[in-house]
Amino acid sequence: HANGAHDEAQAAFAKAIDLDPANAGPRVSLGLLLLDRRQPAAARDTLLVAVRLDPNLPMARIHAARACNFCRDNAAEELLKDWQHWLPLDESLQLALAYEKLTLGDARAAQTLLEDLYRRAPDNSEVILQLASVYERVNRVNDARALLHRVEVLPMPDERVRLELAHQHATLALRDGDLARARSLLDEAGPRAVTDYVHYFLLGKICDKQK
């Protein structure tokens, strides 16, 4: 049972912290687990201690910023201020950093991070979709379309990728004024998660324009 495994992991990380309280690593692991368990405030407190223990550990700073963003805590910007000195990061961490920069409204930084990742991992559909989303935001619509096409020709997209593709196509259809297509794409796809407020916001916008 997933909860049982989570409980065991949490107990193991707590034990590791007790045995080596000055080590940031187990605190980062515990913070990530708490984020997984939808306990962002506890995750934030744990990850901020990890940052204090090892201020130069990008992983601790990026995930602490993520937890702060969840909690609407404005410490995230300060945590990420030296991001340019951390590059290159491994793919998943750099992707997480790009997402947090985007959440903070810094599309230019997110674009820089994602373009670098795309050069290094041209077949990573998550990277391509995130970059397409940034291009749409900064009005590089043709570049966004080209990237969506790139994902469509990659082998075997999973359900998550298919959902994200549908939502991005819907956003572009809305831009083109093709309300019927945008709406049918969203209706067919459904929300990407229980908490996918963007899906409902977009759908509301389309219904409003359709009167």
mmCIF file of N, CA and C in Angstrom, residues 8 15 28 31 47 57 60 85-86 97 108 113 126 129 139 147 163 167-168 173-174 178-179 202-203:
data_model
loop_
_atom_site.group_PDB
_atom_site.id
_atom_site.type_symbol
_atom_site.label_atom_id
_atom_site.label_comp_id
_atom_site.label_asym_id
_atom_site.label_seq_id
_atom_site.Cartn_x
_atom_site.Cartn_y
_atom_site.Cartn_z
ATOM 1 N N GLU A 8 6.891 4.242 5.973
ATOM 2 C CA GLU A 8 8.204 3.608 6.221
ATOM 3 C C GLU A 8 9.339 4.521 5.773
ATOM 4 N N LYS A 15 14.982 8.909 10.908
ATOM 5 C CA LYS A 15 16.061 8.200 11.612
ATOM 6 C C LYS A 15 17.426 8.676 11.103
ATOM 7 N N VAL A 28 16.560 16.813 2.500
ATOM 8 C CA VAL A 28 16.032 17.037 1.140
ATOM 9 C C VAL A 28 15.099 15.878 0.772
ATOM 10 N N GLY A 31 11.905 16.227 2.654
ATOM 11 C CA GLY A 31 11.126 17.341 2.096
ATOM 12 C C GLY A 31 10.397 16.948 0.824
ATOM 13 N N LEU A 47 12.942 21.599 4.134
ATOM 14 C CA LEU A 47 13.880 21.960 3.057
ATOM 15 C C LEU A 47 14.646 23.242 3.386
ATOM 16 N N LEU A 57 23.871 23.966 -2.049
ATOM 17 C CA LEU A 57 23.334 22.753 -2.667
ATOM 18 C C LEU A 57 22.108 23.128 -3.520
ATOM 19 N N ALA A 60 18.676 21.407 -2.828
ATOM 20 C CA ALA A 60 17.952 21.872 -1.634
ATOM 21 C C ALA A 60 17.251 23.196 -1.928
ATOM 22 N N HIS A 85 24.720 30.256 -11.682
ATOM 23 C CA HIS A 85 26.001 29.645 -11.282
ATOM 24 C C HIS A 85 25.895 28.134 -11.109
ATOM 25 N N TRP A 86 24.686 27.592 -11.178
ATOM 26 C CA TRP A 86 24.499 26.157 -10.905
ATOM 27 C C TRP A 86 24.549 25.306 -12.163
ATOM 28 N N LEU A 97 13.788 23.564 -11.921
ATOM 29 C CA LEU A 97 14.205 24.963 -11.766
ATOM 30 C C LEU A 97 13.471 25.848 -12.780
ATOM 31 N N ARG A 108 11.856 34.589 -19.176
ATOM 32 C CA ARG A 108 13.156 34.656 -19.870
ATOM 33 C C ARG A 108 14.143 33.625 -19.297
ATOM 34 N N LEU A 113 16.864 28.195 -19.560
ATOM 35 C CA LEU A 113 17.075 26.873 -18.954
ATOM 36 C C LEU A 113 16.552 25.758 -19.855
ATOM 37 N N GLU A 126 8.945 16.022 -22.083
ATOM 38 C CA GLU A 126 8.582 16.960 -21.008
ATOM 39 C C GLU A 126 9.283 18.306 -21.210
ATOM 40 N N LEU A 129 7.665 20.085 -24.299
ATOM 41 C CA LEU A 129 6.350 20.654 -23.988
ATOM 42 C C LEU A 129 6.460 21.896 -23.101
ATOM 43 N N ASN A 139 4.887 34.824 -27.087
ATOM 44 C CA ASN A 139 4.364 35.113 -28.439
ATOM 45 C C ASN A 139 5.198 34.553 -29.583
ATOM 46 N N LEU A 147 7.360 22.829 -31.990
ATOM 47 C CA LEU A 147 7.754 21.935 -30.896
ATOM 48 C C LEU A 147 6.657 20.908 -30.589
ATOM 49 N N LEU A 163 -2.156 14.329 -22.710
ATOM 50 C CA LEU A 163 -3.000 15.344 -22.061
ATOM 51 C C LEU A 163 -2.406 16.741 -22.214
ATOM 52 N N HIS A 167 -3.889 20.114 -24.203
ATOM 53 C CA HIS A 167 -4.081 21.419 -23.554
ATOM 54 C C HIS A 167 -3.323 22.523 -24.284
ATOM 55 N N GLN A 168 -2.112 22.202 -24.746
ATOM 56 C CA GLN A 168 -1.353 23.230 -25.458
ATOM 57 C C GLN A 168 -1.972 23.530 -26.820
ATOM 58 N N ALA A 173 -5.381 27.053 -30.230
ATOM 59 C CA ALA A 173 -6.661 27.195 -30.953
ATOM 60 C C ALA A 173 -7.421 28.415 -30.435
ATOM 61 N N LEU A 174 -7.379 28.616 -29.119
ATOM 62 C CA LEU A 174 -8.031 29.790 -28.518
ATOM 63 C C LEU A 174 -7.387 31.076 -29.042
ATOM 64 N N ASP A 178 -10.333 29.867 -32.758
ATOM 65 C CA ASP A 178 -11.081 28.652 -33.091
ATOM 66 C C ASP A 178 -11.644 28.064 -31.792
ATOM 67 N N LEU A 179 -12.731 28.681 -31.316
ATOM 68 C CA LEU A 179 -13.285 28.330 -30.005
ATOM 69 C C LEU A 179 -13.823 26.906 -29.968
ATOM 70 N N LEU A 202 -9.266 27.988 -18.543
ATOM 71 C CA LEU A 202 -9.288 28.047 -20.008
ATOM 72 C C LEU A 202 -10.685 27.718 -20.538
ATOM 73 N N LEU A 203 -11.288 26.687 -19.953
ATOM 74 C CA LEU A 203 -12.630 26.270 -20.368
ATOM 75 C C LEU A 203 -13.638 27.395 -20.091
#
